[in-house]
Short mmCIF file of C-alpha atoms in Angstrom, two decimals:
data_model
loop_
_atom_site.label_atom_id
_atom_site.label_comp_id
_atom_site.label_asym_id
_atom_site.label_seq_id
_atom_site.Cartn_x
_atom_site.Cartn_y
_atom_site.Cartn_z
CA ILE A 810 9.27 144.38 56.53
CA ILE A 811 10.22 142.30 53.49
CA LEU A 812 7.65 139.56 52.88
CA SER A 813 8.38 136.15 51.41
CA PRO A 814 7.08 132.69 52.30
CA ASP A 815 10.08 132.09 54.57
CA ALA A 816 9.73 135.47 56.27
CA VAL A 817 6.01 134.98 56.91
CA ASP A 818 6.72 131.59 58.50
CA SER A 819 9.67 132.82 60.55
CA TYR A 820 9.12 133.10 64.30
CA GLU A 821 11.82 135.80 64.49
CA VAL A 822 10.17 137.93 61.80
CA GLN A 823 6.76 137.54 63.44
CA SER A 824 8.26 138.53 66.79
CA GLU A 825 9.92 141.63 65.31
CA LEU A 826 6.68 142.61 63.59
CA HIS A 827 4.72 142.43 66.84
CA THR A 828 7.44 144.45 68.57
CA PHE A 829 7.19 147.17 65.92
CA PHE A 830 3.44 147.45 66.44
CA LYS A 831 3.76 147.33 70.23
CA GLU A 832 6.32 150.15 70.14
CA LYS A 833 4.21 152.03 67.54
CA LYS A 834 7.01 152.07 64.99
CA PRO A 835 6.14 152.47 61.32
CA VAL A 836 5.90 149.28 59.27
CA ILE A 837 6.11 149.28 55.48
CA PRO A 838 5.31 145.87 53.99
CA ILE A 839 7.24 145.06 50.81
CA VAL A 840 6.16 141.86 49.09
CA TYR A 841 9.33 140.30 47.66
CA GLN A 842 7.88 136.88 46.80
CA ASP A 843 4.28 135.70 46.52
CA CYS A 844 3.14 134.75 49.99
CA ARG A 845 0.29 134.99 52.45
CA ILE A 846 0.26 138.51 53.85
CA PRO A 847 -0.17 138.33 57.63
CA ARG A 848 -3.57 139.56 58.81
CA ILE A 849 -1.99 142.31 60.90
CA LEU A 850 -0.49 143.77 57.69
CA ASN A 851 -3.56 143.48 55.46
CA VAL A 852 -4.79 146.93 56.44
CA ILE A 853 -1.48 148.63 55.62
CA GLN A 854 -0.65 149.77 52.09
CA HIS A 855 2.13 147.64 50.70
CA ILE A 856 4.41 147.64 47.68
CA ASN A 857 4.40 144.50 45.55
CA PHE A 858 7.70 143.71 43.83
CA THR A 859 6.77 140.16 42.84
CA SER A 860 5.67 140.93 39.28
CA SER A 861 8.42 143.31 38.21
CA ASP A 862 12.05 144.02 38.89
CA LEU A 863 13.30 146.40 41.54
CA GLY A 864 14.28 148.88 38.83
CA ASN A 865 10.65 149.77 38.14
CA LYS A 866 10.59 153.56 38.66
CA ASP A 867 6.86 153.68 39.51
CA LYS A 868 7.24 151.08 42.24
CA ILE A 869 10.31 152.79 43.67
CA ALA A 870 8.44 156.14 43.61
CA GLY A 871 5.53 154.49 45.44
CA LEU A 872 7.87 153.13 48.08
CA VAL A 873 9.53 156.51 48.56
CA LYS A 874 6.11 158.16 48.88
CA ILE A 875 5.08 155.73 51.63
CA ILE A 876 8.40 156.08 53.47
CA THR A 877 8.37 159.87 53.43
CA LYS A 878 4.79 160.30 54.71
#
């Protein structure tokens, strides 16, 4: 799930997020813009792309590590 202020406030995004958890599908939070991280996602490791560009190799490596677990 890509997090931004608009995404966090979106009913559709919230609905999809609850569906993922209900169906026990993996969720990987990626913070795209500074925003309030929903409580349900606070316990999940996330990748924060707000302070650097998407070309940051360490952040991309972290994302790949989470995805391939």
